[in-house]
Amino acid sequence: MERDPVSRLIVISNRVAAPQPEGEGGAQGGLAVALSAALREYRGFWFGWSGNRIEEFTGKIDFQRHEGVTSATIDLEEQDVEEYYNGYANRTLWPLFHYRIDLAEYDRSFGAGYERVNERFAETVYPLIEPEDLVWVHDYHLIPLGRQLRQRGVANRIGFFLHIPWPPARLLTTLPDHEHLALSLLAYDVIGFHTREWLESFQNYVERELGGRCDPDGWIHVGDRSVHAAAYPIGIDYREFSEAAASEAARSACERLRKSADGRRTIIGVDRLDYSKGLEERFLGYRRFLEENAERRGEVFLLQIAPPSRGEVHTYETIRETLDELSGRINGEFAEVDWVPIRYVNQGYGREDLAGFYRASNIALITPLRDGMNLVAKEYVAAQDPDDPGVLILSRFAGAALQLKDALLVNPYSKEEISDAIRQALAMPREERVRRWRSMIETVRSEDVVWWRRRFVAALAGEDVEAAGSARA
Ligand code: G6P
């Protein structure tokens, strides 16, 4: 998509999309996929951590060009990775922001490492920023970066987008130094959330804890600072995904799964192996379905693709062990010589394979306990056969539920609701499936990743946001 090069866009995030080694496509996460597309549209570059660890931080930048996107990456020290990425980002903020204060760890060394790495990012990137550049910072790893850049004299427009939920004020106040973290956000010009729910939690926090004022037009005022905050629900790259779904590789993946299903109905789940995804509860809900519907055993199976993630964090080791044990137990309990109820797969797949698997599946079971958005739900919808689409069962606690209202929405904590929804999906007449799908595909197609980034970048550039389309979420 050509556009006037009015200004460059500089994207900054912890991870920078890199060519994925064979078989690891599924582990990349929605953020990386969405931003590659954004950077192809604008000039500029993408700055972040290389994923490498070195003995002593040098600040050396490695520039690379891949598929039309320039990336600029730095290496971090072992201690940085431990305190900033494994520590504050993934042991403190990730669980807290997903409402799991029982799993959140508060440790001063994590907070110090988080600030230090944000300073390192700022120190390295600020000489590369030109006066007219728009700067777009992403996700919970880099909340203080805007403040760090301002302290170095960066006067550009800087935006921040949070790809995960913003927790309710009463949870956030359990974080020591929560005011410091939240006040950092006031250094930005625009703050984006996926849904109104996360935005409202933020506004509520600002009013209760910071004594700020939130105007109905999105302006937030705290002391002498004003910042614009709004909901910008992210979408999939619909065009690119449709092409992937129409590829030969997708067709053969679809055929492969259909053949192995051997006339059985397939229920699919695809998630990073993360406790926020509700995999344990999902398995238990499916188990309840098998228990209550003995006559349907042998007619269906659950294909759960769950590539391991953040393996150095012990809560992730624990959830992995729990799922190994639970899937084994359910299979042992219900399997027959010629049927296994759960195919539990710990590897990631590329987009084309996934598109084929989605199309071959009668039901998608996507039941995170809490999720900023969830793009798998949208990809599943995009991959369906318009004449004979599958059924999406979706957690009401995923951001996507606010847009995909025609999915079967369930409470992911309830085994009964999951079991009932599977039964309802299996019995759903084609007419109803088509009706629900048509309404969902309309949203997936029109509120895609291009729509998302245009709205955000328009706001960042100070243009009329509503002219770029209004949000339903
Ligand atoms: C989520 C986060 C992203 C992150 C991705 C993968 O989608 O919002 O910021 O990149 O998970 O997690 P990882 O820790 O492997 O980068």
Short mmCIF file of C-alpha atoms in Angstrom, two decimals, residues 9-318:
data_model
loop_
_atom_site.label_atom_id
_atom_site.label_comp_id
_atom_site.label_asym_id
_atom_site.label_seq_id
_atom_site.Cartn_x
_atom_site.Cartn_y
_atom_site.Cartn_z
CA LEU A 9 7.36 5.47 11.51
CA ILE A 10 9.67 3.98 14.10
CA VAL A 11 8.29 0.92 15.79
CA ILE A 12 9.86 -0.17 19.07
CA SER A 13 9.01 -3.45 20.79
CA ASN A 14 10.78 -6.09 22.80
CA ARG A 15 10.75 -8.55 19.93
CA VAL A 16 11.40 -7.74 16.33
CA ALA A 17 9.90 -10.08 13.73
CA ALA A 18 12.66 -12.15 12.24
CA PRO A 19 12.52 -14.92 9.69
CA GLN A 20 11.09 -17.84 11.66
CA PRO A 21 12.96 -21.13 11.58
CA GLU A 22 10.96 -23.98 10.06
CA GLY A 23 8.27 -25.21 12.43
CA GLU A 24 8.32 -22.21 14.77
CA GLY A 25 5.87 -19.92 13.00
CA GLY A 26 3.13 -20.46 15.55
CA ALA A 27 5.26 -19.27 18.44
CA GLN A 28 5.74 -15.79 17.04
CA GLY A 29 2.59 -14.23 18.47
CA GLY A 30 0.16 -11.79 16.91
CA LEU A 31 2.19 -8.68 17.63
CA ALA A 32 5.10 -9.57 15.39
CA VAL A 33 2.88 -10.55 12.50
CA ALA A 34 0.78 -7.40 12.67
CA LEU A 35 3.73 -5.03 12.86
CA SER A 36 5.65 -6.47 9.93
CA ALA A 37 2.69 -5.51 7.81
CA ALA A 38 2.63 -1.97 9.28
CA LEU A 39 6.29 -1.37 8.54
CA ARG A 40 5.96 -2.41 4.93
CA GLU A 41 3.55 0.47 4.48
CA TYR A 42 5.66 3.22 6.05
CA ARG A 43 9.34 4.03 5.78
CA GLY A 44 11.26 3.78 9.02
CA PHE A 45 12.51 0.87 11.00
CA TRP A 46 11.73 -1.54 13.80
CA PHE A 47 13.89 -1.44 16.90
CA GLY A 48 14.11 -4.09 19.61
CA TRP A 49 16.01 -6.88 21.31
CA SER A 50 17.77 -9.39 19.06
CA GLY A 51 16.93 -12.27 21.40
CA ASN A 52 20.69 -12.75 21.93
CA ARG A 53 22.56 -12.55 25.22
CA ILE A 54 26.05 -11.15 25.55
CA GLU A 55 28.50 -10.82 28.40
CA GLU A 56 28.61 -7.02 28.52
CA PHE A 57 26.16 -4.56 26.99
CA THR A 58 27.77 -2.63 24.10
CA GLY A 59 24.81 -0.75 22.57
CA LYS A 60 25.92 -1.96 19.13
CA ILE A 61 23.02 -1.91 16.68
CA ASP A 62 22.62 -4.63 14.11
CA PHE A 63 20.71 -3.41 11.04
CA GLN A 64 19.01 -5.95 8.78
CA ARG A 65 16.55 -5.81 5.93
CA HIS A 66 14.06 -8.62 5.53
CA GLU A 67 11.00 -8.66 3.29
CA GLY A 68 10.90 -4.88 2.97
CA VAL A 69 11.29 -4.21 6.70
CA THR A 70 14.45 -2.71 8.24
CA SER A 71 15.15 -3.95 11.72
CA ALA A 72 17.65 -2.53 14.19
CA THR A 73 18.41 -4.80 17.13
CA ILE A 74 20.58 -4.82 20.20
CA ASP A 75 21.87 -7.67 22.34
CA LEU A 76 21.22 -7.75 26.08
CA GLU A 77 23.20 -9.08 29.02
CA GLU A 78 22.18 -12.27 30.78
CA GLN A 79 21.19 -10.26 33.86
CA ASP A 80 19.08 -7.93 31.71
CA VAL A 81 17.15 -10.84 30.25
CA GLU A 82 16.69 -12.39 33.67
CA GLU A 83 15.44 -9.25 35.41
CA TYR A 84 13.68 -7.41 32.59
CA TYR A 85 12.22 -10.12 30.30
CA ASN A 86 11.91 -13.22 32.49
CA GLY A 87 11.52 -11.06 35.61
CA TYR A 88 9.50 -7.85 35.53
CA ALA A 89 7.84 -8.41 32.14
CA ASN A 90 6.91 -12.06 32.50
CA ARG A 91 6.90 -12.81 36.24
CA THR A 92 5.42 -9.51 37.40
CA LEU A 93 3.46 -7.63 34.73
CA TRP A 94 2.19 -10.51 32.56
CA PRO A 95 0.44 -12.39 35.40
CA LEU A 96 -0.75 -9.17 37.09
CA PHE A 97 -2.18 -7.72 33.87
CA HIS A 98 -3.93 -11.05 33.21
CA TYR A 99 -5.60 -10.83 36.64
CA ARG A 100 -3.34 -13.52 38.18
CA ILE A 101 -1.95 -11.78 41.25
CA ASP A 102 -1.57 -15.26 42.75
CA LEU A 103 1.21 -15.87 40.20
CA ALA A 104 2.72 -12.37 40.15
CA GLU A 105 6.14 -11.96 41.79
CA TYR A 106 7.18 -8.61 43.17
CA ASP A 107 10.94 -8.26 43.46
CA ARG A 108 12.89 -4.99 43.48
CA SER A 109 15.67 -6.40 41.34
CA PHE A 110 13.13 -7.06 38.57
CA GLY A 111 11.93 -3.46 38.68
CA ALA A 112 15.50 -2.14 38.58
CA GLY A 113 16.38 -4.40 35.64
CA TYR A 114 13.23 -3.28 33.82
CA GLU A 115 14.16 0.41 34.17
CA ARG A 116 17.78 -0.31 33.20
CA VAL A 117 16.83 -2.12 30.00
CA ASN A 118 14.33 0.58 29.09
CA GLU A 119 17.16 3.11 29.57
CA ARG A 120 19.38 0.99 27.34
CA PHE A 121 16.71 0.94 24.65
CA ALA A 122 16.29 4.73 24.94
CA GLU A 123 20.01 5.49 24.95
CA THR A 124 20.58 3.38 21.84
CA VAL A 125 17.58 4.41 19.77
CA TYR A 126 17.30 8.15 20.44
CA PRO A 127 20.21 9.21 18.17
CA LEU A 128 18.41 7.45 15.30
CA ILE A 129 15.21 9.46 15.72
CA GLU A 130 14.76 12.39 13.29
CA PRO A 131 12.62 15.43 14.17
CA GLU A 132 9.55 14.50 12.07
CA ASP A 133 9.49 10.78 12.94
CA LEU A 134 6.47 9.21 14.58
CA VAL A 135 7.52 6.81 17.31
CA TRP A 136 5.29 3.85 18.21
CA VAL A 137 6.20 1.84 21.31
CA HIS A 138 4.58 -1.56 21.91
CA ASP A 139 3.57 -3.60 24.87
CA TYR A 140 4.18 -4.13 28.54
CA HIS A 141 7.95 -4.64 28.25
CA LEU A 142 8.48 -0.98 27.39
CA ILE A 143 6.04 1.15 29.39
CA PRO A 144 8.81 3.51 30.74
CA LEU A 145 10.44 4.00 27.33
CA GLY A 146 8.48 7.15 26.45
CA ARG A 147 9.61 8.83 29.68
CA GLN A 148 13.20 7.73 29.03
CA LEU A 149 13.10 9.21 25.54
CA ARG A 150 11.61 12.49 26.77
CA GLN A 151 14.42 12.74 29.34
CA ARG A 152 16.86 12.58 26.42
CA GLY A 153 15.11 15.47 24.69
CA VAL A 154 12.96 13.54 22.20
CA ALA A 155 10.08 15.93 21.44
CA ASN A 156 8.49 13.82 18.69
CA ARG A 157 4.99 12.42 18.84
CA ILE A 158 5.30 9.12 20.72
CA GLY A 159 2.50 6.57 21.00
CA PHE A 160 2.12 3.49 23.16
CA PHE A 161 0.01 0.43 22.45
CA LEU A 162 -0.73 -2.22 25.05
CA HIS A 163 -1.33 -5.67 23.56
CA ILE A 164 -2.53 -7.24 26.79
CA PRO A 165 -5.36 -6.30 29.19
CA TRP A 166 -5.05 -3.37 31.59
CA PRO A 167 -6.04 -4.78 34.99
CA PRO A 168 -8.69 -3.33 37.32
CA ALA A 169 -7.32 -0.68 39.70
CA ARG A 170 -7.84 -2.90 42.75
CA LEU A 171 -5.47 -5.49 41.28
CA LEU A 172 -2.92 -3.02 39.95
CA THR A 173 -2.51 -1.37 43.33
CA THR A 174 -0.96 -4.62 44.61
CA LEU A 175 2.11 -3.73 42.53
CA PRO A 176 4.70 -1.83 44.55
CA ASP A 177 5.44 1.43 42.70
CA HIS A 178 2.31 1.14 40.58
CA GLU A 179 1.99 4.96 40.43
CA HIS A 180 5.48 5.24 38.99
CA LEU A 181 4.63 2.74 36.27
CA ALA A 182 1.30 4.33 35.40
CA LEU A 183 2.70 7.88 35.48
CA SER A 184 5.28 6.78 32.89
CA LEU A 185 2.42 6.47 30.42
CA LEU A 186 1.77 10.20 30.63
CA ALA A 187 4.99 10.81 28.69
CA TYR A 188 3.21 9.53 25.56
CA ASP A 189 0.91 11.51 23.28
CA VAL A 190 -1.46 8.63 22.52
CA ILE A 191 -2.17 5.42 24.43
CA GLY A 192 -4.00 2.54 22.75
CA PHE A 193 -5.79 -0.46 24.22
CA HIS A 194 -7.54 -3.29 22.39
CA THR A 195 -10.97 -2.78 23.96
CA ARG A 196 -13.06 -0.33 25.91
CA GLU A 197 -12.86 -2.65 28.89
CA TRP A 198 -9.10 -2.23 29.25
CA LEU A 199 -9.40 1.49 28.53
CA GLU A 200 -12.03 1.91 31.25
CA SER A 201 -9.83 0.08 33.76
CA PHE A 202 -7.04 2.50 32.93
CA GLN A 203 -9.31 5.55 33.21
CA ASN A 204 -10.67 4.28 36.48
CA TYR A 205 -7.13 3.83 37.83
CA VAL A 206 -6.17 7.36 36.72
CA GLU A 207 -9.15 8.86 38.54
CA ARG A 208 -8.88 6.77 41.71
CA GLU A 209 -5.13 6.58 42.18
CA LEU A 210 -3.63 9.53 40.33
CA GLY A 211 -6.37 12.07 40.98
CA GLY A 212 -6.61 12.66 37.21
CA ARG A 213 -9.59 13.59 35.05
CA CYS A 214 -10.84 11.60 32.06
CA ASP A 215 -12.92 13.50 29.51
CA PRO A 216 -15.50 11.67 27.40
CA ASP A 217 -13.57 12.59 24.23
CA GLY A 218 -10.61 10.43 25.30
CA TRP A 219 -8.40 13.12 26.82
CA ILE A 220 -6.84 12.27 30.15
CA HIS A 221 -5.42 15.00 32.34
CA VAL A 222 -3.09 14.44 35.28
CA GLY A 223 -1.40 17.53 36.73
CA ASP A 224 -0.13 19.52 33.75
CA ARG A 225 0.05 16.50 31.42
CA SER A 226 -2.64 15.53 28.92
CA VAL A 227 -2.67 12.35 26.88
CA HIS A 228 -5.20 10.83 24.50
CA ALA A 229 -6.29 7.25 25.28
CA ALA A 230 -8.67 5.12 23.21
CA ALA A 231 -9.59 1.58 22.13
CA TYR A 232 -8.06 0.40 18.86
CA PRO A 233 -8.91 -3.29 18.46
CA ILE A 234 -6.27 -5.09 16.44
CA GLY A 235 -7.27 -7.29 13.51
CA ILE A 236 -5.56 -9.88 11.38
CA ASP A 237 -3.86 -9.19 8.10
CA TYR A 238 -6.95 -10.40 6.28
CA ARG A 239 -5.53 -10.18 2.79
CA GLU A 240 -2.29 -11.92 3.63
CA PHE A 241 -4.08 -14.57 5.67
CA SER A 242 -6.59 -15.27 2.89
CA GLU A 243 -3.72 -15.76 0.49
CA ALA A 244 -2.07 -18.16 2.95
CA ALA A 245 -5.39 -20.00 3.30
CA ALA A 246 -5.69 -20.37 -0.47
CA SER A 247 -2.14 -21.72 -0.86
CA GLU A 248 -1.23 -25.22 -1.91
CA ALA A 249 0.44 -25.76 1.48
CA ALA A 250 -2.80 -24.85 3.30
CA ARG A 251 -4.81 -27.16 1.07
CA SER A 252 -2.51 -30.06 1.76
CA ALA A 253 -2.48 -29.33 5.54
CA CYS A 254 -6.29 -29.33 5.44
CA GLU A 255 -6.30 -32.61 3.55
CA ARG A 256 -3.76 -34.11 5.97
CA LEU A 257 -5.91 -33.32 8.99
CA ARG A 258 -9.19 -34.40 7.33
CA LYS A 259 -7.65 -37.69 6.27
CA SER A 260 -6.34 -38.42 9.72
CA ALA A 261 -9.70 -37.41 11.26
CA ASP A 262 -11.19 -40.29 9.31
CA GLY A 263 -14.77 -38.98 9.42
CA ARG A 264 -14.53 -37.76 13.02
CA ARG A 265 -15.26 -34.15 13.85
CA THR A 266 -12.27 -32.03 14.78
CA ILE A 267 -12.18 -29.47 17.57
CA ILE A 268 -9.09 -27.28 17.34
CA GLY A 269 -7.27 -25.04 19.82
CA VAL A 270 -4.08 -23.11 19.00
CA ASP A 271 -2.35 -21.16 21.75
CA ARG A 272 1.08 -20.37 23.10
CA LEU A 273 1.56 -22.66 26.09
CA ASP A 274 0.57 -20.05 28.66
CA TYR A 275 -1.54 -20.22 31.82
CA SER A 276 -3.60 -17.24 30.63
CA LYS A 277 -4.92 -19.31 27.74
CA GLY A 278 -7.11 -21.49 29.98
CA LEU A 279 -5.78 -24.77 28.60
CA GLU A 280 -6.22 -26.71 31.83
CA GLU A 281 -9.82 -25.50 32.16
CA ARG A 282 -10.39 -26.26 28.46
CA PHE A 283 -9.19 -29.85 28.85
CA LEU A 284 -11.43 -30.24 31.90
CA GLY A 285 -14.40 -28.81 29.99
CA TYR A 286 -13.77 -31.22 27.14
CA ARG A 287 -13.43 -34.05 29.64
CA ARG A 288 -16.83 -33.07 31.05
CA PHE A 289 -18.26 -33.23 27.53
CA LEU A 290 -16.89 -36.78 27.06
CA GLU A 291 -18.26 -37.78 30.42
CA GLU A 292 -21.74 -36.38 29.81
CA ASN A 293 -21.99 -37.47 26.17
CA ALA A 294 -20.73 -41.04 26.19
CA GLU A 295 -22.52 -41.74 22.90
CA ARG A 296 -20.42 -39.09 21.14
CA ARG A 297 -17.05 -40.44 22.25
CA GLY A 298 -15.18 -41.70 19.23
CA GLU A 299 -16.97 -39.19 16.99
CA VAL A 300 -14.83 -36.18 17.88
CA PHE A 301 -11.32 -35.36 18.99
CA LEU A 302 -9.59 -32.25 20.30
CA LEU A 303 -6.45 -31.14 18.48
CA GLN A 304 -4.63 -28.80 20.83
CA ILE A 305 -1.58 -27.15 19.32
CA ALA A 306 0.42 -25.46 22.08
CA PRO A 307 4.01 -24.43 21.28
CA PRO A 308 5.98 -23.94 24.51
CA SER A 309 6.77 -20.38 25.47
CA ARG A 310 8.91 -18.54 28.08
CA GLY A 311 10.35 -21.84 29.26
CA GLU A 312 12.76 -20.16 31.71
CA VAL A 313 9.88 -18.91 33.84
CA HIS A 314 8.80 -21.50 36.37
CA THR A 315 5.03 -20.85 36.09
CA TYR A 316 5.37 -21.91 32.45
CA GLU A 317 7.21 -25.10 33.45
CA THR A 318 4.39 -25.80 35.89
#
